[in-house]
Short mmCIF file of C-alpha atoms in Angstrom, two decimals:
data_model
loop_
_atom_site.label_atom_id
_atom_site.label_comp_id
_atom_site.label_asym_id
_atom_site.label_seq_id
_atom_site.Cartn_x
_atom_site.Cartn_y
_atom_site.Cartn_z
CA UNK A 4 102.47 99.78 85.20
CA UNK A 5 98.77 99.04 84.32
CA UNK A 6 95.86 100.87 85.78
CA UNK A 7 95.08 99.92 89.26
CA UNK A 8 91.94 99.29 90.96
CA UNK A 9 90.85 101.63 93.32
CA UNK A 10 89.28 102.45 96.85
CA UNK A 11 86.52 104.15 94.46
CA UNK A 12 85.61 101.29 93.11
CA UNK A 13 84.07 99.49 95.93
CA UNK A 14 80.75 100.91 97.14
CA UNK A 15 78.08 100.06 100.25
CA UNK A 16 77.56 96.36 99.12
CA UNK A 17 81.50 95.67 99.14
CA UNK A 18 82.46 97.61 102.67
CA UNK A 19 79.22 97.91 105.10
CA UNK A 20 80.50 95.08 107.96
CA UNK A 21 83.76 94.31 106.17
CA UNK A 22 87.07 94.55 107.91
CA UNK A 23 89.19 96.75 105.88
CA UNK A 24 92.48 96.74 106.22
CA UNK A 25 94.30 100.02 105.42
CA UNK A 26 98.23 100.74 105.34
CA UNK A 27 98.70 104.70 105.86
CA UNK A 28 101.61 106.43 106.15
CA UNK A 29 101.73 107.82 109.52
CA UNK A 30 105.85 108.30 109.72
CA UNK A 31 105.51 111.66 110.61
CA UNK A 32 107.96 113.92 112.83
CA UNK A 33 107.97 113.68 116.26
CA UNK A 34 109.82 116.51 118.80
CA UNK A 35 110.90 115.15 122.26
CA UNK A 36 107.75 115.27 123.90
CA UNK A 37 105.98 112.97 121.34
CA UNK A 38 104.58 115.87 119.53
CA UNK A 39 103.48 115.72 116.14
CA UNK A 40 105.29 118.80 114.32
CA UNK A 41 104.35 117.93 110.78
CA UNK A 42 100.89 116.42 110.63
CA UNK A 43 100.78 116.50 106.50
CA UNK A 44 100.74 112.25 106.40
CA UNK A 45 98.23 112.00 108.95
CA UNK A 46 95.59 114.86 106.87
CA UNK A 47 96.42 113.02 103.77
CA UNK A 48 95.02 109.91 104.78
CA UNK A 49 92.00 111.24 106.26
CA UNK A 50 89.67 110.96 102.87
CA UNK A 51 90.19 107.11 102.64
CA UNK A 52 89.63 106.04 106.08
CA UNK A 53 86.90 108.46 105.86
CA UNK A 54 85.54 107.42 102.79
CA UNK A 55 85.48 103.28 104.74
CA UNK A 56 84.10 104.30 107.23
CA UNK A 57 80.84 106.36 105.58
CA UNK A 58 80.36 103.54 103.74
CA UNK A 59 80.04 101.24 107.00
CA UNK A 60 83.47 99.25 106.49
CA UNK A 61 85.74 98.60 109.84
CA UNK A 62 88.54 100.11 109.47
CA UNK A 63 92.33 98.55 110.36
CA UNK A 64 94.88 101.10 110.03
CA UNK A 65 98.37 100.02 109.60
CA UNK A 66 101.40 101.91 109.74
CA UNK A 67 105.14 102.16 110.90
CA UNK A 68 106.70 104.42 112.71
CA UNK A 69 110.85 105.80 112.21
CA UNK A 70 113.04 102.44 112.29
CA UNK A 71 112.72 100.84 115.51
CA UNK A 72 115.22 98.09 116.36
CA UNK A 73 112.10 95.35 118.16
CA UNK A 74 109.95 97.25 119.88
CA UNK A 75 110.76 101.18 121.29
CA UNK A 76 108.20 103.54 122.95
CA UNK A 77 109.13 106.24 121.60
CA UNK A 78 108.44 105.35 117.83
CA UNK A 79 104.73 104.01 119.44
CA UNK A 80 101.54 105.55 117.10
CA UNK A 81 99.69 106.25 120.37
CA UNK A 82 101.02 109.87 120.68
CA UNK A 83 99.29 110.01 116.89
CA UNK A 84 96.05 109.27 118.07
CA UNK A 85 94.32 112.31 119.40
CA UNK A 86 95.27 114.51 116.00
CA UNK A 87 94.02 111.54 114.16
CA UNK A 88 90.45 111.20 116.20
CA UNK A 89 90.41 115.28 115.62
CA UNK A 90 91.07 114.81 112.28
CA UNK A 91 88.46 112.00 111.48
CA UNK A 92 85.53 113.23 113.63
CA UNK A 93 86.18 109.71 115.20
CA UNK A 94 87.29 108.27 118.41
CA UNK A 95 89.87 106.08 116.82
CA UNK A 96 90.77 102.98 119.44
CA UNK A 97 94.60 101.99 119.68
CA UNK A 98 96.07 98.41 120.05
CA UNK A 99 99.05 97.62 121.69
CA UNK A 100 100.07 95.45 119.56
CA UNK A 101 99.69 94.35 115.64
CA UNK A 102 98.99 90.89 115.51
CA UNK A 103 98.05 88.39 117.99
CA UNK A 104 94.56 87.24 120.17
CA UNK A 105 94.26 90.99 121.74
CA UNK A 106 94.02 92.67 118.84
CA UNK A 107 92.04 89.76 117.23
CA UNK A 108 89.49 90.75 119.98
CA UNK A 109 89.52 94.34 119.59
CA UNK A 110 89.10 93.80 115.86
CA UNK A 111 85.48 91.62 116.42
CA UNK A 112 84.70 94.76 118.85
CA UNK A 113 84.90 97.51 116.04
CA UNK A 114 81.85 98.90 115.00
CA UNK A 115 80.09 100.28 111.42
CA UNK A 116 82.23 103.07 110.65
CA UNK A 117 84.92 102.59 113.28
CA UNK A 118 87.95 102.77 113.33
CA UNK A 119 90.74 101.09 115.02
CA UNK A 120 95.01 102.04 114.69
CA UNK A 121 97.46 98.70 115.18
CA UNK A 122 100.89 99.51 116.76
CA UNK A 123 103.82 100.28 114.58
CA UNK A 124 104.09 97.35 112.26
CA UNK A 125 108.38 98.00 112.20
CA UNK A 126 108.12 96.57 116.06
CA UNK A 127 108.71 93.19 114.30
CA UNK A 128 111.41 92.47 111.96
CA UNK A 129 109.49 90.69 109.98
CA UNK A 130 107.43 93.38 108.23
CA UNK A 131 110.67 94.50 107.08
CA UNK A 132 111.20 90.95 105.55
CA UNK A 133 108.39 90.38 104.08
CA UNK A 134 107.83 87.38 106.07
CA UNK A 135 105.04 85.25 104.47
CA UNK A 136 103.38 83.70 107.98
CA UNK A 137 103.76 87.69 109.31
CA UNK A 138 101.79 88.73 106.62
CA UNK A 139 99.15 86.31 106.94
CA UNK A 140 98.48 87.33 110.17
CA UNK A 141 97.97 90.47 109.45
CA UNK A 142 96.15 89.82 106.59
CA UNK A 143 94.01 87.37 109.01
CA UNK A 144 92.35 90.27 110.90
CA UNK A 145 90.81 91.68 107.62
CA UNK A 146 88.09 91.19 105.12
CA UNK A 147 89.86 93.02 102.55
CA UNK A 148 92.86 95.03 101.73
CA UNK A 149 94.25 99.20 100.61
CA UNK A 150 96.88 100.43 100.55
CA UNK A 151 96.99 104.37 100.83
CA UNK A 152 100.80 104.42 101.76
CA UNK A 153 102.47 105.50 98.86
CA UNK A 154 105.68 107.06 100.58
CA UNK A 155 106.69 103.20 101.33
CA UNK A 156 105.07 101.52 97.88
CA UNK A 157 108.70 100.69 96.78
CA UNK A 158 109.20 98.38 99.93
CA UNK A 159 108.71 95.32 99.71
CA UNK A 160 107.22 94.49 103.01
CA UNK A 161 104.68 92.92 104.56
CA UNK A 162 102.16 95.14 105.27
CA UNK A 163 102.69 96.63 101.50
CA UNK A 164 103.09 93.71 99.27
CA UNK A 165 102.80 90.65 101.52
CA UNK A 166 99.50 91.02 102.75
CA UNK A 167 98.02 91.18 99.37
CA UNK A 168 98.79 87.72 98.67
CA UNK A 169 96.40 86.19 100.96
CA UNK A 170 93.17 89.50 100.51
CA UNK A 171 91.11 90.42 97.76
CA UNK A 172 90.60 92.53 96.79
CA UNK A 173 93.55 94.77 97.04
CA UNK A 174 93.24 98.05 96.10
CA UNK A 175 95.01 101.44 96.11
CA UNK A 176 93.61 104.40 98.43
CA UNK A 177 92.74 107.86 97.38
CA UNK A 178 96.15 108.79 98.13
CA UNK A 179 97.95 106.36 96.20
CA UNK A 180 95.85 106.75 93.22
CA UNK A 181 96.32 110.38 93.02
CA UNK A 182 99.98 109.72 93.10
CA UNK A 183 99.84 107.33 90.57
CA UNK A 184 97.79 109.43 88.23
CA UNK A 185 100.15 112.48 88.73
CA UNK A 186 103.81 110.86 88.76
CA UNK A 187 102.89 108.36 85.93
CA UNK A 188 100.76 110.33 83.88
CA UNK A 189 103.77 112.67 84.21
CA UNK A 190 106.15 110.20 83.31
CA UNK A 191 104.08 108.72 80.40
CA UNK A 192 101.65 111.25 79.04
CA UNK A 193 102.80 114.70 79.80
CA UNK A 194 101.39 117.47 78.78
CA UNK A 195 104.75 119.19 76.28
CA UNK A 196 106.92 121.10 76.67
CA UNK A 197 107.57 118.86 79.69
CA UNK A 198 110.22 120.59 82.01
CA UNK A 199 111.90 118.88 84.80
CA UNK A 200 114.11 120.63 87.71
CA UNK A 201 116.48 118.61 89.29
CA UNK A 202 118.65 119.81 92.71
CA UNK A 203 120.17 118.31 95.23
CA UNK A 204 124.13 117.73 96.67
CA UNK A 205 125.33 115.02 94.71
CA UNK A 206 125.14 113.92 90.71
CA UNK A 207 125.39 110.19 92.15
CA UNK A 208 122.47 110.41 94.03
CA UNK A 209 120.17 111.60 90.78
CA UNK A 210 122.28 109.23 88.31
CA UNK A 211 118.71 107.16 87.67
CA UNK A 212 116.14 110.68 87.63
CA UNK A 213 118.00 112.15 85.06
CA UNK A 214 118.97 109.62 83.09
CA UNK A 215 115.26 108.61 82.98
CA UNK A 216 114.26 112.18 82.83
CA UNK A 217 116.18 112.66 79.12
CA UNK A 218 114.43 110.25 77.60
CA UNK A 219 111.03 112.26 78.18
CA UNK A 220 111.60 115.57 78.89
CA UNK A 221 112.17 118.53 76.41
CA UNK A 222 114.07 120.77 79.43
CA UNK A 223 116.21 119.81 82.04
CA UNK A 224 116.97 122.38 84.71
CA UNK A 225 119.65 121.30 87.00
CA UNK A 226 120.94 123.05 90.71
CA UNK A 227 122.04 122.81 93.91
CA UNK A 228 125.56 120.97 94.97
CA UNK A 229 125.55 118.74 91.80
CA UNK A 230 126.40 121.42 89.38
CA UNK A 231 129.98 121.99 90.37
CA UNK A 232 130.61 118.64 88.94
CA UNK A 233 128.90 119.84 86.03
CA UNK A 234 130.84 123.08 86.14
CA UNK A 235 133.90 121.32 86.25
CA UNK A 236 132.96 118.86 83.53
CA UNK A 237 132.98 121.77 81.02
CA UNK A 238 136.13 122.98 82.35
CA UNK A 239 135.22 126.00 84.43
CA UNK A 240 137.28 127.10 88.18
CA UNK A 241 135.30 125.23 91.08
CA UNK A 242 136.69 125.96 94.04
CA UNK A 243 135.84 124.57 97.70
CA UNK A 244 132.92 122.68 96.30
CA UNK A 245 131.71 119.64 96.47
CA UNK A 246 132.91 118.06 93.38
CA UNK A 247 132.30 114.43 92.52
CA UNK A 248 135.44 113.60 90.38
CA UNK A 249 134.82 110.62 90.01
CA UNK A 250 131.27 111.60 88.03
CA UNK A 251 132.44 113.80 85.69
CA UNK A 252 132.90 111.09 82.99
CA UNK A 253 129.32 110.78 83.82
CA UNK A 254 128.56 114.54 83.67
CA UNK A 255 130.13 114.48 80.26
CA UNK A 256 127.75 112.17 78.82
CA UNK A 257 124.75 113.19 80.29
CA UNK A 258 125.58 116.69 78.83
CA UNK A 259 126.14 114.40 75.20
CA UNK A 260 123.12 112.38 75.65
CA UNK A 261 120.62 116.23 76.59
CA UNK A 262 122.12 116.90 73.09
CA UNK A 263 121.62 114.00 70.74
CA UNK A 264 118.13 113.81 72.67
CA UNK A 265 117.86 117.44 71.80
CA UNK A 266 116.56 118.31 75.60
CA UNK A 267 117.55 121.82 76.62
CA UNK A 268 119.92 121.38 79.79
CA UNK A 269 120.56 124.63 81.45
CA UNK A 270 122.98 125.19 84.26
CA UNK A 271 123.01 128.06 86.48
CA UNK A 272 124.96 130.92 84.48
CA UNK A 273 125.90 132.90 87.65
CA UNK A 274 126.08 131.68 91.47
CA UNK A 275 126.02 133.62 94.61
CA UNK A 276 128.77 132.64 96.65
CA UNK A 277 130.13 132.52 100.41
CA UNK A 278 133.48 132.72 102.18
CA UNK A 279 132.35 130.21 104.24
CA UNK A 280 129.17 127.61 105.16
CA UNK A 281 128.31 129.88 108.08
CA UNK A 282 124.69 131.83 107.99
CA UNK A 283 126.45 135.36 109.07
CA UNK A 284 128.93 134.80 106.15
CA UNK A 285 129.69 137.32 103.14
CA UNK A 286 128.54 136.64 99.88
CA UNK A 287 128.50 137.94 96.74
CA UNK A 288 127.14 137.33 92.74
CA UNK A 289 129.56 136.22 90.49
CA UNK A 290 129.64 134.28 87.40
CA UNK A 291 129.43 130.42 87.12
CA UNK A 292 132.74 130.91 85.56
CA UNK A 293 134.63 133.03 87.46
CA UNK A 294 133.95 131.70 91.15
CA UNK A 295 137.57 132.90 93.22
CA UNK A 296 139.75 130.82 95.08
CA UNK A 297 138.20 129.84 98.88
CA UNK A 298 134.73 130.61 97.73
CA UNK A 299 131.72 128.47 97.95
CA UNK A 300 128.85 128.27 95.82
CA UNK A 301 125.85 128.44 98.11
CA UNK A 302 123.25 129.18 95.22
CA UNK A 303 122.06 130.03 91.37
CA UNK A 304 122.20 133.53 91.02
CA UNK A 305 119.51 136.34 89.35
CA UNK A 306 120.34 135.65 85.57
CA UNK A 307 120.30 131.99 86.28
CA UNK A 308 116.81 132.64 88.10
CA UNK A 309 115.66 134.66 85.06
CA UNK A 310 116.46 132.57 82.57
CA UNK A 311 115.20 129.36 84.32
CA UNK A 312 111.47 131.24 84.72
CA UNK A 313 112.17 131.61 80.53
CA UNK A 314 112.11 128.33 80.00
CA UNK A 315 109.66 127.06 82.59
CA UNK A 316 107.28 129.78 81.12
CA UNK A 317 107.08 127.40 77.70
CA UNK A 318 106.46 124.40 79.86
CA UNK A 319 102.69 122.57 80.13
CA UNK A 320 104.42 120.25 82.96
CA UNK A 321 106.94 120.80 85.54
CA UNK A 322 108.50 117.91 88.24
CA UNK A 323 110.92 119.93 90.69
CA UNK A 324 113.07 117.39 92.73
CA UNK A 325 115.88 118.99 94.60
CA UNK A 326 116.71 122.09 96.39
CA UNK A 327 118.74 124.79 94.48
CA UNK A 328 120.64 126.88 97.28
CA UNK A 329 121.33 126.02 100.54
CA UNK A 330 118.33 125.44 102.52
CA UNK A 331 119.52 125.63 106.17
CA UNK A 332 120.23 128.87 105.47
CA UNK A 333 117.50 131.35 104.44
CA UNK A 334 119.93 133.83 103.08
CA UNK A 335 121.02 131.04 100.08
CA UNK A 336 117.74 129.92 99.61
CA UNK A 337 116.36 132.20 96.86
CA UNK A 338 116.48 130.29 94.39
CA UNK A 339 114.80 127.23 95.91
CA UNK A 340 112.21 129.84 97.06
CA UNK A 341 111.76 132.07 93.89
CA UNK A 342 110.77 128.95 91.41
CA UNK A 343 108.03 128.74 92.92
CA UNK A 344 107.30 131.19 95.55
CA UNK A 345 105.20 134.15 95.21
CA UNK A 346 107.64 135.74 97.99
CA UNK A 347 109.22 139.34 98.05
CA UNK A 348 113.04 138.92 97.06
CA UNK A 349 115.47 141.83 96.24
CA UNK A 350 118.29 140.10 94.34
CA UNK A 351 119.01 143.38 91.56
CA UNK A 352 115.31 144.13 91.73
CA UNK A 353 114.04 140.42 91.17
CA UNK A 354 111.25 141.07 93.11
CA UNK A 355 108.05 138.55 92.18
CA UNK A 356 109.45 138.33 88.68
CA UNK A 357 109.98 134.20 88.80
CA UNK A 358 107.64 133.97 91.77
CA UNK A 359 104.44 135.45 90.06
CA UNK A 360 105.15 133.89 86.95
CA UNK A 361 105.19 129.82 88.67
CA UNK A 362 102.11 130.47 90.19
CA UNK A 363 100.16 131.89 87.20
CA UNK A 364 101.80 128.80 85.47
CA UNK A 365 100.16 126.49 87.81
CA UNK A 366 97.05 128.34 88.08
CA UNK A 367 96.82 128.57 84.30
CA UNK A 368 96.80 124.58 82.58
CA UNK A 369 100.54 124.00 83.42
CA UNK A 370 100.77 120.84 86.03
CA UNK A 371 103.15 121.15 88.56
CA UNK A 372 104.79 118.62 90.47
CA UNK A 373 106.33 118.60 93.71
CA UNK A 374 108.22 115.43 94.68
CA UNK A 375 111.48 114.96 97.15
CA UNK A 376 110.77 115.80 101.00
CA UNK A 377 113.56 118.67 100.68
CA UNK A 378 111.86 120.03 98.14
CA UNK A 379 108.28 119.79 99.53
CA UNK A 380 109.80 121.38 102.62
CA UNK A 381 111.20 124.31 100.74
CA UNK A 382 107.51 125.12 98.95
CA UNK A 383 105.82 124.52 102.55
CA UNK A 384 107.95 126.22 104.50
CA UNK A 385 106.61 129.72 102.31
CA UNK A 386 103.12 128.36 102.27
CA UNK A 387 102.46 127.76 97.99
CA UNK A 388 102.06 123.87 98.40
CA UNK A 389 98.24 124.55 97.80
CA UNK A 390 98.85 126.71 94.75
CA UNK A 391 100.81 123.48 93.10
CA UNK A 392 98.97 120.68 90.96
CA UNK A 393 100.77 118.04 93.30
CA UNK A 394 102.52 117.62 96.39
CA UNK A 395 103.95 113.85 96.15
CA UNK A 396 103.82 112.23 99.82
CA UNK A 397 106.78 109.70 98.75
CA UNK A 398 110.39 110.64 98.35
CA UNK A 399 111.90 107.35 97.81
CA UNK A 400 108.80 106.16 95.85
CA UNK A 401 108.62 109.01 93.29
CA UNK A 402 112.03 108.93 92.50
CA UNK A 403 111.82 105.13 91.68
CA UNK A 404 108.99 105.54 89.90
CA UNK A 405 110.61 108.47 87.91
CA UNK A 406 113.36 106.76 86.82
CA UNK A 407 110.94 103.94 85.73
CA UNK A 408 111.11 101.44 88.31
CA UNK A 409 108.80 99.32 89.27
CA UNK A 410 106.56 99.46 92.99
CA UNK A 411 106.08 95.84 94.67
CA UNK A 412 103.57 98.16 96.94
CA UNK A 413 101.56 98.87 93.54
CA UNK A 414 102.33 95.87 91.80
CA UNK A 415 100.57 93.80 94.51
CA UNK A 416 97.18 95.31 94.07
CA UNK A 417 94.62 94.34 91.82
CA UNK A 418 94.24 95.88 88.03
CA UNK A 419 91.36 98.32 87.30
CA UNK A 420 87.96 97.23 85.05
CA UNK A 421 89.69 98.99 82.33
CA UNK A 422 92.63 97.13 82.37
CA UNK A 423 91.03 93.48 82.66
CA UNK A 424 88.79 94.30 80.09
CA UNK A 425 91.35 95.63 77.76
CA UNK A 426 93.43 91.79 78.93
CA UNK A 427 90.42 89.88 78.04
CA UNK A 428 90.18 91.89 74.38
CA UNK A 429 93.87 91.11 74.11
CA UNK A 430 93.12 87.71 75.16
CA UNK A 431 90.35 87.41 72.62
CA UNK A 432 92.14 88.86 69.55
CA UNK A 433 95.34 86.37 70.43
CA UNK A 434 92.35 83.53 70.20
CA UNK A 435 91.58 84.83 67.31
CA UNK A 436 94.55 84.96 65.56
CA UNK A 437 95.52 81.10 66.40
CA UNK A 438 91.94 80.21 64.79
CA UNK A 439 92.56 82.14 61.90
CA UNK A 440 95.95 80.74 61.52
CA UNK A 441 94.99 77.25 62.47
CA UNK A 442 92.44 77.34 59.76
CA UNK A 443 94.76 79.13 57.11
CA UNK A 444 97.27 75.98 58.28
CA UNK A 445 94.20 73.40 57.33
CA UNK A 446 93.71 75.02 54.15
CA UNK A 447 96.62 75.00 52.82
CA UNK A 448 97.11 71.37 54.14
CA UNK A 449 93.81 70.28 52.37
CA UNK A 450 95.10 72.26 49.27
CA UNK A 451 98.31 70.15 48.88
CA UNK A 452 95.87 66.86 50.28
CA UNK A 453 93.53 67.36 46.96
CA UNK A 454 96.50 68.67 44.82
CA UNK A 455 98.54 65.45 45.72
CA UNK A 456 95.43 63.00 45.40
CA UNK A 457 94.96 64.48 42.16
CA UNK A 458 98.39 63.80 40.45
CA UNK A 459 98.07 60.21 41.84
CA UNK A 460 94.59 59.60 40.26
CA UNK A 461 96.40 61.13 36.76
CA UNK A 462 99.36 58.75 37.02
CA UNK A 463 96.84 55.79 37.86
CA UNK A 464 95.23 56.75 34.50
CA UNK A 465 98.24 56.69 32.47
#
């Protein structure tokens, strides 16, 4: 995925009295009075919008909302727009609507520097679609086009991809470009040892991250619910676990594949378990391979946490996807916590050991990367997002881009100067080649021209 140009790139001369369009990602929780109870989408797109409108642009922000079924008032952005206004130092106007005469008219009423928020986009099936004549209306109300939404950069929809059809440029947002330079700088330039810790419920669901992952990483830490498949792969007592049997053919190989790539996969060596899923219910520390009959496995246990911090401690970059204990309840959460938490725990005197250790890592030339909402949840919800290198906005996004897939929502933006000029030096050299073959071609031809001629003119003589 080549270099894209970006929101930086375009200065006073290319914004003052343009109408910008700008796709945010404004999908944030809402409680049941319209609340917003996480505003960390609506902060995040803050430096773009504020960045076009210093730079005297008009700004069109366009976002979705949820996944409304035509159009529902209670996935509506308005209940977004006072936090937004507080956030911007701007009265931001609302439209009812995201296409059509009305907000035509509202859009030739924006001022230098203003800034004006279309109704959920999603209120029309055709965003979804990618309908072309949807897309050119949207498209119609704007000058030129960013796109700052990287959470939904691996939809192909309208207000994503479509729009950039029909504006130029198209480039990516602050936002977007961070993500890009973290995740795929990650992905294709790490900094090694390059670790990678992988959670979550179900192998299934992380078949395409870690599969991707082995071909780049040097350690592979895996958790939560998906190592019981794992456990049972290698032939150890899982009991009243969530067990994918039909994955452990897949288990097996990914196991062979960590070895012939010669990536260090560690599971969890001990597990604390539960009698039961409740939050009130007894647990204990066991080994991974000696887990009784009716017990659950609610999280990695304090040798598994200590020798995980071992191996992250030799790493220069770290991507954590996945929860490793039980979230919902606090009590199996330490070892989601203690990766990267500088938190008080007392699991046989563990106390800041892992914690301290992550966040010297990150303060000290090791990149970390945060990515899956879970995940980002877990760090937030202790309050170390800010001591991480990277807290990725996307879920969906940075998973597919992990396991190498391409973004229509990045894909449909223009390339950056570096990457035309390297094209035209490609293009150049390719010219060059075909000239210098052509000629070498002529040459030779000419050779076997003057070399025939001559053995003509000899026979004449004779």
């Amino acid at each position: 995925m080549g270099a894209k140009r970006s929101v930086s790139d375009l200065k006073t001369a290319d914004l003052k009295g343009k109408r910008v369009l700008v796709r945010v990602d404004l999908n944030v929780p809402l409680d049941d009075n319209l609340n917003i109870t996480d505003d960390t989408r609506v902060r995040a797109a803050v430096p773009t919008i504020m960045y076009l409108a210093g730079h005297g642009a008009k700004v069109i922000l366009s976002s979705h909302l949820g996944r409304p079924k035509g159009v529902t008032p209670k996935y509506s952005l308005k209940p977004l727009v006072p936090r937004l206004s507080e956030l911007l130092g701007i009265k931001v106007t609302m439209a009812n609507d995201c296409i059509g005469e009305e907000v035509a008219n509202l859009v030739a009423e924006i001022p230098e520097g203003g800034v004006l928020l279309l109704e959920n986009v999603r209120f029309y099936r055709e965003e979804e679609r990618n309908d072309p004549e949807f897309a050119k209306k949207l498209a119609s109300l704007a000058d030129l086009y960013v796109n700052d939404a990287f959470g939904t950069a691996h939809r192909a929809h309208a207000s994503t991809e479509g729009v950039a059809k029909f504006l130029k440029p198209s480039v990516a947002g602050f936002l977007m470009q961070k993500e890009l330079d973290y995740l795929v700088g990650a992905v294709a330039n790490p900094k090694n040892p390059f670790a990678a810790i992988v959670g979550g419920s179900k192998v299934s669901s992380k078949i395409g991250v870690i599969e991707s992952l082995l071909e780049k990483v040097d350690i592979l830490l895996l958790g939560g619910g998906m190592i019981f498949t794992f456990y049972m792969a290698q032939g150890k007592a899982v009991d009243s676990s969530l067990v994918e049997e039909d994955e452990l053919y897949l288990a097996t190989s990914l196991m062979e594949k960590a070895k012939t790539k010669g990536v260090s996969l560690l599971l969890p060596t001990d597990v604390v378990i539960a009698d039961n899923s409740s939050p009130d219910a007894n647990s204990k520390i066991v080994p991974a391979s000696a887990i009784p009959d009716g017990w659950m496995v609610s999280d990695i246990g304090p040798d598994a946490i200590k020798t995980f911090n071992g191996a992250l401690d030799t790493a220069k970059t770290i991507i954590w996807n996945g929860p490793m204990g039980v979230l919902e309840f606090d009590k199996f959460a330490a070892g989601t916590e203690v990766l990267f938490v500088h938190k008080i725990i007392d699991i046989e005197h563990h106390r800041f050991s892992i914690a301290k250790k992550l966040a010297d890592l990150s303060g000290n030339s090791v990149t970390t990367i945060i990515v899956g909402g879970d995940t980002v949840a877990a760090v937030e919800k202790v309050g170390l997002a800010n001591k991480m290198s990277h807290i990725s906005t996307g879920d969906g996004a940075s998973l597919e881009l992990l396991e190498g897939k391409p973004l229509p929502g990045v894909l449909a933006l223009d390339f950056g100067t570096a990457h035309r000029a390297t094209e035209k030096v490609i293009k150049f050299l390719k010219s060059t080649v075909r000239t210098l073959v052509l000629r070498a071609v002529c040459c030779l031809l000419f050779e076997a021209v003057v070399q025939v001629a001559g053995v003509d003119a000899l026979d004449n003589d004779a």
